[in-house]
Coordinates of N, CA and C and ligand atoms in Angstrom, one line a residue:
Chain Y
M29 N 0.7 -1.3 0.0 CA -0.2 0.4 -0.4 C 0.5 1.9 -0.2
E30 N 1.1 1.9 -0.6 CA 1.1 3.3 -0.9 C 1.4 3.9 0.6
P31 N 2.1 5.1 1.2 CA 2.2 5.5 2.6 C 1.0 6.5 2.4
M32 N 0.2 7.4 3.0 CA -0.3 8.4 3.2 C 0.5 9.7 3.2
K33 N 0.2 11.0 2.8 CA 1.7 11.8 2.7 C 0.1 13.4 2.7
Y34 N 1.4 13.3 3.9 CA 0.3 14.7 4.8 C 1.6 16.2 4.3
H35 N 1.5 17.4 4.1 CA 2.5 18.6 5.0 C 1.0 19.6 5.0
F36 N 1.9 19.8 6.1 CA 1.3 21.1 7.1 C 3.0 22.1 7.6
E37 N 1.9 23.6 7.2 CA 3.1 24.1 8.0 C 2.8 25.2 8.9
V38 N 4.0 25.5 9.7 CA 3.7 26.1 10.9 C 4.7 27.2 11.2
K39 N 3.9 28.5 11.7 CA 4.1 29.7 11.6 C 4.6 29.4 13.1
G40 N 5.9 30.3 13.1 CA 6.9 31.0 14.4 C 6.4 31.7 15.4
D41 N 6.1 31.3 16.2 CA 6.0 32.4 17.8 C 4.8 33.1 18.3
D42 N 3.4 31.9 17.1 CA 2.3 31.6 17.4 C 2.1 30.6 18.6
F43 N 1.9 30.8 20.3 CA 1.7 30.3 20.3 C 0.5 29.1 20.5
S44 N -0.7 30.0 20.0 CA -2.2 29.8 20.0 C -2.5 28.0 19.5
V45 N -1.7 28.2 18.2 CA -2.1 27.4 17.6 C -1.7 25.9 18.0
A46 N -0.5 26.2 19.1 CA -1.2 24.9 20.1 C -0.2 24.0 19.3
G47 N 0.4 23.3 18.5 CA 0.5 22.2 18.2 C -0.7 21.4 17.7
E48 N -1.6 22.4 17.1 CA -2.6 21.6 16.3 C -2.2 20.6 15.3
N49 N -1.0 21.0 14.3 CA -0.7 19.6 13.4 C -1.0 18.4 14.1
S50 N -0.1 18.3 15.3 CA 0.1 16.4 15.8 C -1.3 16.5 15.8
S51 N -2.3 17.3 16.5 CA -3.5 16.6 16.5 C -4.5 16.3 15.7
K52 N -4.2 16.8 14.4 CA -4.9 16.9 13.0 C -4.2 15.1 12.3
V53 N -2.4 14.9 13.1 CA -2.4 13.5 13.0 C -2.5 12.3 13.7
K54 N -2.4 12.9 14.9 CA -3.3 12.1 16.2 C -4.6 11.7 15.6
K55 N -5.9 12.5 15.0 CA -7.2 12.0 14.7 C -7.3 11.3 13.7
I56 N -6.3 11.3 12.7 CA -6.0 10.5 11.4 C -5.4 9.1 11.9
L57 N -4.5 9.5 12.1 CA -4.1 7.8 13.4 C -5.1 7.2 13.8
R58 N -6.5 8.0 14.3 CA -6.9 7.6 15.4 C -8.3 6.5 14.1
Q59 N -8.1 7.9 13.4 CA -9.3 7.1 12.3 C -9.3 6.3 11.0
L60 N -7.9 5.7 11.7 CA -7.2 4.8 10.7 C -7.2 3.6 11.3
G61 N -7.9 3.8 12.5 CA -7.8 2.5 13.6 C -6.2 2.3 14.0
F62 N -5.0 2.9 14.0 CA -4.1 2.5 15.1 C -3.8 2.5 16.4
D63 N -3.1 1.0 16.4 CA -3.3 0.9 18.4 C -3.0 2.6 19.1
P64 N -3.7 2.6 20.2 CA -3.2 3.3 21.0 C -2.0 3.8 21.6
E65 N -1.1 3.1 21.9 CA 0.5 2.9 22.4 C 1.2 4.2 20.7
T66 N 0.5 3.3 20.0 CA 1.2 4.0 18.7 C 1.2 5.0 18.1
I67 N -0.1 5.7 18.4 CA -0.9 7.1 18.5 C -0.1 7.8 19.6
R68 N 0.0 7.3 21.0 CA 0.7 8.1 21.8 C 1.5 8.8 21.2
R69 N 2.7 7.7 21.3 CA 3.9 7.8 20.8 C 4.5 8.9 19.6
V70 N 3.2 8.8 18.3 CA 3.7 9.5 17.6 C 3.4 11.0 18.4
A71 N 2.7 11.1 18.8 CA 1.8 12.0 19.4 C 2.4 13.1 20.2
I72 N 3.6 12.0 21.0 CA 4.2 12.4 22.1 C 5.5 12.8 21.2
A73 N 6.0 12.7 20.1 CA 7.2 13.5 19.3 C 6.9 14.4 18.7
M74 N 5.6 14.1 17.7 CA 5.6 14.6 16.5 C 5.6 16.8 17.4
Y75 N 4.6 16.2 18.6 CA 4.0 18.0 19.9 C 5.5 19.0 20.0
E76 N 5.8 17.1 20.0 CA 7.6 18.0 20.5 C 7.8 18.7 20.2
A77 N 8.7 18.4 18.2 CA 9.4 18.8 17.5 C 9.3 20.2 16.7
E78 N 6.8 19.8 16.6 CA 6.5 21.3 15.8 C 6.3 22.5 17.1
I79 N 6.7 21.9 18.7 CA 6.4 22.8 20.0 C 8.0 23.8 19.7
N80 N 8.7 22.8 19.0 CA 10.1 23.1 19.1 C 10.4 24.1 18.0
M81 N 9.7 23.6 16.7 CA 9.7 24.6 15.7 C 9.5 26.1 15.9
V82 N 8.5 26.4 16.4 CA 7.8 27.4 17.2 C 9.0 28.3 18.3
I83 N 8.8 27.6 19.1 CA 9.4 28.5 20.2 C 10.9 28.9 19.7
H84 N 11.2 27.5 19.3 CA 13.2 27.8 19.4 C 13.6 28.5 17.5
A85 N 12.9 28.6 16.1 CA 13.3 28.5 15.2 C 11.5 28.9 14.1
E86 N 11.3 29.4 14.8 CA 10.2 31.0 13.8 C 9.2 29.9 12.6
G87 N 9.1 28.7 12.8 CA 8.2 27.6 12.2 C 8.6 27.1 11.0
G88 N 8.3 26.7 10.6 CA 8.6 25.4 8.8 C 7.5 25.1 8.6
Y89 N 8.2 23.7 7.7 CA 6.8 22.4 6.9 C 7.4 21.4 7.7
I90 N 6.3 21.0 7.8 CA 5.9 19.3 8.3 C 5.6 18.6 7.2
D91 N 5.7 16.9 7.8 CA 5.9 16.3 6.5 C 5.8 15.2 7.4
A92 N 4.4 14.1 6.8 CA 3.8 12.8 8.0 C 3.6 11.9 6.7
E93 N 4.4 11.0 7.4 CA 4.0 9.6 6.2 C 3.5 8.7 7.1
I94 N 1.8 7.9 6.4 CA 1.3 6.9 7.3 C 1.3 5.8 6.4
S95 N 2.0 5.1 6.6 CA 2.4 3.6 6.2 C 1.5 1.9 7.3
P96 N 1.6 1.3 6.6 CA 0.6 0.1 7.9 C 1.3 -0.1 8.5
D97 N 3.1 -0.1 8.8 CA 3.7 -0.7 9.4 C 4.9 0.9 9.8
K98 N 4.4 1.5 9.7 CA 5.9 2.0 10.2 C 4.8 4.6 10.3
V99 N 5.3 5.3 11.0 CA 5.0 7.0 10.6 C 6.2 7.5 10.9
K100 N 6.3 8.2 9.8 CA 7.7 9.1 9.3 C 6.9 10.8 9.5
I101 N 7.9 11.3 10.6 CA 6.9 12.8 10.5 C 8.8 13.4 10.0
V102 N 8.3 14.1 9.2 CA 10.1 15.2 8.6 C 9.7 16.3 8.7
L103 N 10.7 17.0 10.4 CA 9.8 18.9 10.4 C 11.4 19.0 9.6
Q104 N 11.1 20.5 8.9 CA 12.4 21.2 8.2 C 11.8 22.6 9.0
D105 N 13.0 23.3 9.8 CA 12.9 24.8 10.0 C 14.1 25.7 8.9
K106 N 13.9 26.6 9.2 CA 15.2 27.8 9.0 C 15.6 28.4 10.3
G107 N 15.0 27.8 10.9 CA 16.2 28.4 12.3 C 17.4 28.9 12.7
P108 N 18.2 29.1 13.7 CA 19.1 29.8 14.3 C 20.1 27.9 14.1
G109 N 19.5 26.7 14.2 CA 20.4 25.9 13.5 C 20.7 25.3 15.5
I110 N 21.5 23.6 15.5 CA 21.2 24.3 17.2 C 23.0 23.5 16.9
P111 N 24.0 24.2 17.7 CA 25.4 24.8 18.0 C 25.8 23.0 18.8
D112 N 25.4 22.6 19.7 CA 25.6 21.1 20.2 C 24.8 20.3 20.4
I113 N 24.3 19.1 19.7 CA 22.8 18.7 19.5 C 23.4 17.4 20.8
E114 N 24.7 17.5 21.0 CA 24.7 16.5 22.2 C 24.5 17.0 23.1
K115 N 24.4 18.1 23.7 CA 24.6 19.0 24.5 C 22.8 18.8 24.7
A116 N 21.9 19.9 23.4 CA 20.5 20.1 23.2 C 19.8 18.7 23.4
M117 N 20.5 17.7 23.4 CA 19.9 16.5 23.7 C 20.2 15.4 24.9
Q118 N 20.9 16.0 26.1 CA 20.5 15.9 27.6 C 19.1 16.6 28.1
E119 N 18.5 15.8 28.6 CA 16.8 16.1 29.2 C 18.1 17.0 30.8
G120 N 17.3 18.2 30.8 CA 17.7 19.7 31.2 C 17.9 21.1 30.7
Y121 N 18.7 20.6 29.2 CA 19.1 21.5 28.6 C 18.3 22.4 27.9
S122 N 18.4 23.7 28.1 CA 17.4 24.2 27.6 C 17.3 25.6 27.6
T123 N 17.8 26.6 26.2 CA 17.7 27.5 25.7 C 16.9 29.0 26.4
A124 N 15.5 28.1 26.2 CA 14.0 29.5 26.6 C 14.4 29.9 26.9
T125 N 13.7 31.3 26.5 CA 14.0 31.7 27.3 C 12.8 31.9 28.2
N126 N 12.8 33.6 29.1 CA 11.9 33.1 30.3 C 9.8 33.6 29.7
S127 N 9.9 33.7 28.7 CA 8.3 34.4 28.8 C 7.6 33.4 28.3
V128 N 8.6 31.9 27.7 CA 8.3 31.2 26.8 C 8.0 30.0 27.8
R129 N 9.3 30.0 29.0 CA 9.4 29.5 30.2 C 7.5 29.5 31.2
E130 N 7.5 30.7 31.3 CA 6.1 30.6 32.0 C 5.0 30.3 31.7
L131 N 4.8 30.0 30.0 CA 4.6 29.2 29.3 C 4.3 27.5 30.1
G132 N 5.3 27.4 31.0 CA 5.2 25.6 31.4 C 6.3 24.9 29.8
F133 N 7.1 25.8 29.0 CA 8.2 25.1 28.2 C 9.4 25.2 29.1
G134 N 10.3 24.4 28.4 CA 11.6 24.6 29.0 C 12.2 24.1 29.9
A135 N 12.0 22.8 29.9 CA 11.7 21.7 30.9 C 13.1 21.1 30.1
G136 N 13.5 21.4 28.8 CA 14.4 20.7 27.6 C 14.7 19.0 28.7
M137 N 13.6 18.9 27.8 CA 12.4 17.8 28.1 C 12.7 17.1 26.7
G138 N 12.6 18.3 25.2 CA 11.5 18.1 24.3 C 12.3 16.8 23.4
L139 N 13.2 17.3 22.7 CA 13.9 16.2 21.8 C 14.9 14.5 23.2
P140 N 14.4 14.8 24.1 CA 14.6 13.9 25.1 C 13.1 13.3 24.8
N141 N 12.3 13.5 24.7 CA 11.1 13.1 24.9 C 11.0 12.2 23.6
I142 N 11.0 13.0 22.0 CA 11.1 12.9 20.7 C 12.3 11.5 20.8
K143 N 13.5 11.7 20.9 CA 13.9 10.1 21.5 C 13.4 8.3 21.7
K144 N 13.1 9.2 22.8 CA 12.6 8.4 23.6 C 11.1 6.8 23.1
Y145 N 10.4 8.4 23.2 CA 9.4 7.8 21.9 C 9.1 6.9 20.8
S146 N 11.0 8.2 20.1 CA 10.5 6.8 18.6 C 11.0 6.2 18.5
D147 N 11.2 5.0 17.2 CA 12.1 3.8 17.6 C 13.5 4.8 16.4
D148 N 13.5 6.1 15.3 CA 14.3 6.3 14.3 C 14.7 7.3 14.9
L149 N 15.2 8.5 14.8 CA 15.5 10.1 15.3 C 16.6 10.6 14.5
V150 N 17.3 11.2 13.1 CA 17.8 11.8 12.6 C 17.3 12.9 12.7
I151 N 18.9 13.9 13.3 CA 18.6 15.3 13.4 C 19.8 15.9 12.4
N152 N 19.4 16.5 11.5 CA 20.5 17.8 10.6 C 20.6 18.7 10.5
T153 N 21.9 19.5 12.0 CA 21.1 20.9 11.6 C 22.7 21.4 11.4
V154 N 22.6 23.1 10.9 CA 23.1 23.8 10.2 C 22.8 24.8 11.3
V155 N 24.0 25.7 12.0 CA 24.2 27.4 12.7 C 23.3 28.0 11.2
G156 N 22.8 28.2 11.8 CA 22.0 30.5 11.1 C 21.5 29.3 9.9
E157 N 22.0 28.0 9.2 CA 20.2 27.5 8.2 C 19.3 27.1 9.0
G158 N 19.0 26.2 9.7 CA 18.1 25.4 9.9 C 18.6 24.2 10.5
T159 N 17.3 23.4 10.5 CA 17.3 22.6 11.3 C 16.1 21.3 10.8
R160 N 16.4 20.0 10.2 CA 15.4 19.0 9.9 C 15.8 17.7 10.9
L161 N 14.3 17.3 11.2 CA 14.2 16.0 12.1 C 13.7 15.1 11.2
E162 N 14.0 14.0 11.3 CA 13.4 13.0 10.6 C 13.1 11.9 12.0
I163 N 11.6 11.7 11.9 CA 11.0 10.9 13.3 C 10.7 9.5 12.5
T164 N 10.8 8.1 13.6 CA 9.8 6.9 12.8 C 9.3 6.4 14.0
V165 N 8.2 5.9 13.7 CA 8.0 5.5 14.8 C 7.2 4.3 14.3
N166 N 8.1 3.2 14.5 CA 7.3 1.7 14.0 C 6.6 1.2 14.2
V167 N 5.1 0.4 13.8 CA 3.9 0.5 14.4 C 4.6 -1.0 15.0
Chain I
M16 N -13.2 7.4 40.1 CA -14.8 8.6 39.9 C -14.7 8.8 38.6
K17 N -16.1 9.5 38.8 CA -16.3 10.2 37.1 C -15.8 11.8 37.3
V18 N -16.0 13.1 36.5 CA -15.3 14.0 36.2 C -16.0 15.6 37.4
S19 N -17.2 14.3 37.3 CA -18.2 15.8 37.5 C -18.1 15.4 39.7
E20 N -17.9 13.8 40.2 CA -17.7 14.0 41.0 C -16.6 14.4 41.6
L21 N -15.7 14.6 40.9 CA -14.0 15.1 40.8 C -14.7 16.1 41.3
A22 N -15.0 16.9 40.7 CA -15.2 18.4 40.8 C -16.1 18.6 41.8
E23 N -17.0 17.9 42.6 CA -17.6 18.5 43.8 C -16.5 18.5 45.1
I24 N -16.0 17.0 44.9 CA -15.3 16.4 46.1 C -13.7 18.0 45.9
L25 N -13.6 18.3 44.8 CA -12.5 19.5 45.2 C -13.4 20.7 45.2
G26 N -14.7 20.7 45.2 CA -15.8 22.7 45.8 C -15.8 23.2 45.1
G27 N -14.9 22.7 43.4 CA -14.6 23.1 42.1 C -15.4 22.9 40.7
E28 N -15.3 24.4 39.8 CA -16.2 24.1 39.1 C -15.7 23.0 37.9
L29 N -16.9 22.8 37.2 CA -16.4 22.6 36.0 C -16.8 23.1 34.9
L30 N -15.4 23.3 34.5 CA -15.7 25.1 32.9 C -16.6 23.8 31.6
S31 N -14.8 22.7 31.3 CA -15.9 22.3 29.5 C -16.0 21.0 30.5
G32 N -15.8 20.1 29.2 CA -16.0 18.7 29.0 C -17.3 17.6 29.9
N33 N -17.2 17.1 29.1 CA -18.5 15.5 29.4 C -17.6 15.2 31.1
G34 N -18.7 15.7 32.4 CA -19.3 15.2 33.3 C -18.9 13.9 34.2
E35 N -19.3 13.3 33.0 CA -19.9 11.3 33.0 C -18.6 11.0 32.6
R36 N -17.4 11.5 32.2 CA -16.2 10.8 31.7 C -15.2 10.1 33.4
E37 N -15.0 9.5 32.9 CA -14.4 8.1 34.5 C -12.9 8.7 34.4
V38 N -12.2 8.9 35.1 CA -10.8 9.2 35.7 C -10.4 8.4 36.4
S39 N -9.1 7.8 35.9 CA -7.6 7.5 37.0 C -6.9 7.8 37.6
G40 N -5.6 7.7 38.3 CA -4.9 8.3 37.9 C -4.3 9.8 38.4
C41 N -3.6 10.5 38.2 CA -3.4 11.4 38.7 C -1.8 12.3 38.8
Y42 N -1.1 13.0 38.0 CA -0.1 12.8 37.2 C 0.3 15.2 38.3
I43 N 0.6 15.4 38.7 CA 0.7 16.9 39.3 C 2.3 17.4 38.3
G44 N 2.1 18.8 37.8 CA 3.4 18.9 36.7 C 3.2 20.7 36.1
D45 N 4.0 21.3 36.2 CA 3.8 22.7 35.5 C 4.5 22.8 33.9
L46 N 5.2 22.1 34.4 CA 6.3 21.5 32.8 C 5.4 20.6 31.5
L47 N 5.2 21.6 31.1 CA 4.1 20.8 29.8 C 5.4 19.6 29.0
S48 N 6.4 19.6 28.4 CA 6.8 18.2 28.2 C 7.3 17.1 29.3
L49 N 6.7 17.7 30.1 CA 7.0 16.4 31.8 C 5.6 15.7 31.1
A50 N 4.8 17.1 31.6 CA 3.0 16.4 31.9 C 3.3 15.9 30.6
M51 N 3.6 15.2 29.5 CA 3.5 15.4 27.2 C 4.0 13.8 28.1
S52 N 5.0 13.5 29.0 CA 5.4 12.1 28.6 C 4.4 11.6 30.0
R53 N 3.9 11.9 30.7 CA 3.4 12.2 32.4 C 2.5 11.1 32.6
V54 N 1.4 12.2 31.7 CA -0.3 12.2 31.7 C -0.3 10.9 31.1
Q55 N -0.9 9.7 31.6 CA -1.3 8.2 30.8 C -2.7 9.1 30.7
A56 N -3.6 8.0 29.8 CA -4.9 8.2 29.4 C -6.0 8.3 30.7
D57 N -6.8 9.1 30.9 CA -8.2 9.2 32.1 C -7.3 9.8 33.1
N58 N -5.9 10.1 33.0 CA -5.2 10.6 34.3 C -5.8 11.9 34.9
V59 N -6.0 12.1 35.8 CA -6.5 13.6 36.5 C -5.2 14.3 36.5
W60 N -4.8 15.6 35.6 CA -3.8 16.5 35.0 C -4.1 17.7 36.3
I61 N -3.0 18.1 37.5 CA -3.3 18.9 38.1 C -2.4 20.2 37.6
T62 N -2.2 21.5 37.5 CA -1.3 22.3 37.7 C -2.2 24.0 37.2
I63 N -0.6 24.7 37.1 CA -1.3 25.9 37.7 C -1.0 26.2 36.2
Q64 N -0.8 25.8 35.6 CA -0.7 26.4 33.9 C -2.5 27.3 33.3
T65 N -2.4 28.2 32.4 CA -3.7 28.3 32.5 C -3.6 28.4 31.5
N66 N -2.3 28.2 29.8 CA -2.5 29.4 29.0 C -3.4 27.8 28.0
I67 N -3.3 28.4 27.0 CA -3.7 27.3 25.1 C -2.9 26.2 25.6
N68 N -2.0 25.6 25.9 CA -1.4 24.9 25.3 C -1.5 23.2 25.9
I69 N -2.1 23.8 27.3 CA -2.5 22.6 28.4 C -4.0 21.5 27.9
A70 N -4.5 22.5 26.7 CA -5.3 21.6 26.4 C -4.9 20.8 25.3
A71 N -3.6 20.9 24.8 CA -3.3 21.0 23.6 C -2.3 19.6 24.1
V72 N -1.9 19.2 24.9 CA -1.3 18.5 26.1 C -2.5 17.4 26.8
A73 N -3.5 18.1 27.3 CA -4.5 17.0 27.7 C -5.7 16.2 26.5
S74 N -5.2 16.8 25.6 CA -6.3 16.2 23.8 C -4.9 15.0 23.7
L75 N -3.5 15.5 23.7 CA -2.5 14.4 22.6 C -2.4 13.3 23.5
T76 N -2.8 13.7 25.2 CA -2.4 12.8 26.1 C -3.1 11.9 26.1
D77 N -4.8 12.2 26.5 CA -6.0 11.7 26.5 C -5.6 11.7 28.5
A78 N -6.1 12.6 28.6 CA -5.9 13.1 29.7 C -7.5 13.2 30.4
G79 N -8.0 13.0 31.2 CA -9.2 12.4 31.0 C -9.8 13.8 31.7
C80 N -8.9 14.5 32.5 CA -9.6 15.9 33.0 C -8.1 16.5 33.9
I81 N -8.7 17.7 32.9 CA -7.6 19.3 33.4 C -8.1 19.3 35.5
V82 N -7.3 19.2 36.4 CA -7.8 20.6 37.2 C -6.7 21.8 37.8
I83 N -7.4 23.0 37.4 CA -6.7 24.4 37.4 C -6.3 24.5 38.8
C84 N -5.1 24.7 39.9 CA -5.8 24.1 41.4 C -5.3 25.9 41.6
D85 N -5.5 26.5 42.7 CA -4.8 27.5 44.4 C -6.0 28.5 42.6
G86 N -7.2 28.3 42.4 CA -8.4 30.1 42.3 C -7.5 30.6 40.6
F87 N -6.4 29.3 39.8 CA -6.6 30.1 38.9 C -6.9 29.6 38.4
S88 N -8.0 31.1 37.0 CA -8.6 30.3 35.6 C -7.9 30.3 34.3
P89 N -7.9 29.0 33.9 CA -7.7 29.1 32.1 C -8.0 30.3 31.5
D90 N -6.5 30.4 30.9 CA -7.1 32.0 29.8 C -8.6 31.5 28.5
A91 N -9.0 32.0 27.8 CA -10.5 32.5 27.1 C -9.9 31.1 26.3
D92 N -8.7 31.3 25.2 CA -8.6 30.7 24.1 C -8.3 28.8 24.4
A93 N -7.3 28.7 25.8 CA -7.5 28.0 26.4 C -8.8 27.0 27.2
L94 N -9.3 27.6 27.5 CA -11.0 27.0 27.5 C -11.7 26.5 26.1
E95 N -11.8 27.9 25.0 CA -12.3 27.0 24.4 C -12.1 26.6 23.3
K96 N -10.5 25.7 23.6 CA -9.8 24.7 22.9 C -10.6 23.9 23.3
A97 N -10.2 24.0 25.1 CA -10.8 22.3 26.0 C -12.9 22.3 25.6
R98 N -13.2 23.1 25.2 CA -14.6 23.0 24.8 C -14.6 22.5 23.4
D99 N -13.9 23.2 22.9 CA -13.8 22.2 21.3 C -13.9 21.2 20.9
E100 N -12.8 20.5 21.5 CA -11.9 18.6 22.3 C -12.5 18.4 23.0
E101 N -13.8 18.3 23.5 CA -14.3 18.2 24.9 C -13.5 17.8 25.8
I102 N -12.5 18.6 26.1 CA -12.1 18.0 27.6 C -12.4 18.5 29.0
A103 N -12.3 18.1 30.0 CA -12.8 18.3 30.9 C -11.9 19.0 31.3
V104 N -11.9 20.1 32.4 CA -11.4 21.8 33.2 C -12.4 21.7 34.0
I105 N -11.4 22.0 35.8 CA -12.0 21.5 36.9 C -11.2 23.2 37.5
T106 N -12.1 23.8 37.8 CA -11.2 25.0 38.4 C -11.6 25.1 39.9
T107 N -10.5 24.4 40.5 CA -10.9 25.1 42.5 C -9.6 26.0 42.9
E108 N -9.6 26.3 44.5 CA -8.4 26.8 44.8 C -8.0 26.4 46.0
K109 N -8.1 25.2 45.7 CA -7.2 24.1 46.3 C -6.1 24.0 45.6
S110 N -4.7 23.6 46.6 CA -4.1 23.7 46.2 C -3.7 22.5 45.6
A111 N -2.6 22.2 44.8 CA -2.1 20.8 44.4 C -2.1 19.9 45.2
Y112 N -1.7 20.0 46.0 CA -1.5 18.9 47.4 C -2.6 18.6 47.9
E113 N -3.3 19.7 49.1 CA -5.1 19.2 49.1 C -5.3 18.7 47.7
A114 N -5.6 18.9 46.9 CA -6.3 18.1 45.4 C -6.6 16.6 44.7
S115 N -5.4 16.8 45.3 CA -4.2 15.2 45.5 C -4.8 14.4 46.5
K116 N -5.1 15.2 47.3 CA -4.9 14.8 48.7 C -6.6 13.6 48.6
L117 N -6.7 14.5 48.2 CA -9.0 14.6 48.2 C -9.2 13.6 47.1
I118 N -8.4 13.5 46.1 CA -8.5 12.1 45.4 C -8.5 11.4 45.2
Ligands
ATP201 N1 14.2 23.9 15.9 C1 15.2 24.0 16.7 N2 15.7 25.1 16.5 C2 16.7 24.9 16.7 N3 17.7 24.9 18.3 C3 16.5 23.7 18.2 C4 15.4 23.2 17.3 N4 14.9 22.8 19.0 C5 15.9 22.2 19.4 N5 16.7 22.6 19.9 C6 17.4 23.6 20.7 O1 17.5 22.3 21.9 C7 17.9 22.4 23.2 C8 16.6 21.8 24.0 O2 15.3 21.3 23.3 P1 14.0 20.6 24.1 O3 13.2 20.6 23.2 O4 15.1 19.2 24.8 O5 14.1 21.1 25.4 P2 13.2 22.7 25.5 O6 12.4 23.2 24.7 O7 14.2 24.2 25.6 O8 11.9 22.6 26.6 P3 10.5 21.5 26.5 O9 11.0 20.8 25.6 O10 11.6 21.0 27.5 O11 10.1 23.0 26.6 C9 16.7 23.6 22.6 O12 16.4 24.9 24.4 C10 17.5 24.7 21.7 O13 18.2 25.9 22.3
MG202 MG1 11.0 21.9 23.3

């Protein structure tokens, strides 16, 4: 079966949309009858990556590819990039500003969550150019 | 326990969602990405966050109910999203500690 493909645009600095694309993908997976655990893992990983694009990178684009055996989410932004990816992957590391922290972001758990809940995570990042995340969750 | 019973126990107000929904288990926290990974389906999530992202986290985790403690109220857009997604939101004057003791 051909994978089902979806394309989303994410606006930067707009917290009011608050992970709505993740919600859309979650609803699609539910309609397609995926199991709750797979849906949960995709929802967590995609939400964290989507929010990171808003908070840290002025938005970007998301492509979701849904196949019976796996869900692949690719997020591409033209933000500042991540200078030290090893550090960024550590639990508790965050460069979130105070105004963003007041909203509850900035625990430094987003990237660790993505790693934990996905089966494969590939991060390509270039300082000054942007960041690309490829997240795969196997069913 | 039902959401409506929870609201009563907490002396709180149910602002949105279905009072008949069954909830069980509880997570307390205000950091969204911790809540995202810790809140389990049907859990009561106690927080003092009031912005729209609580509705997103509750929806994505299938939380049973959000309890906003210490007398805070949800922002208008947070409540609107909660109503759209049929997420139960209860507000209470009680602290997170008092609320969790009562659950
Ligand atoms: N798309 C991105 N572009 C630029 N920097 C990023 C991006 N994603 C993450 N980062 C950097 O990596 C750090 C760690 O990200 P992570 O998601 O783990 O934590 P956080 O977003 O700061 O807080 P939390 O996700 O817990 O709310 C961020 O603080 C930021 O410096
Ligand atoms: Mg993050």
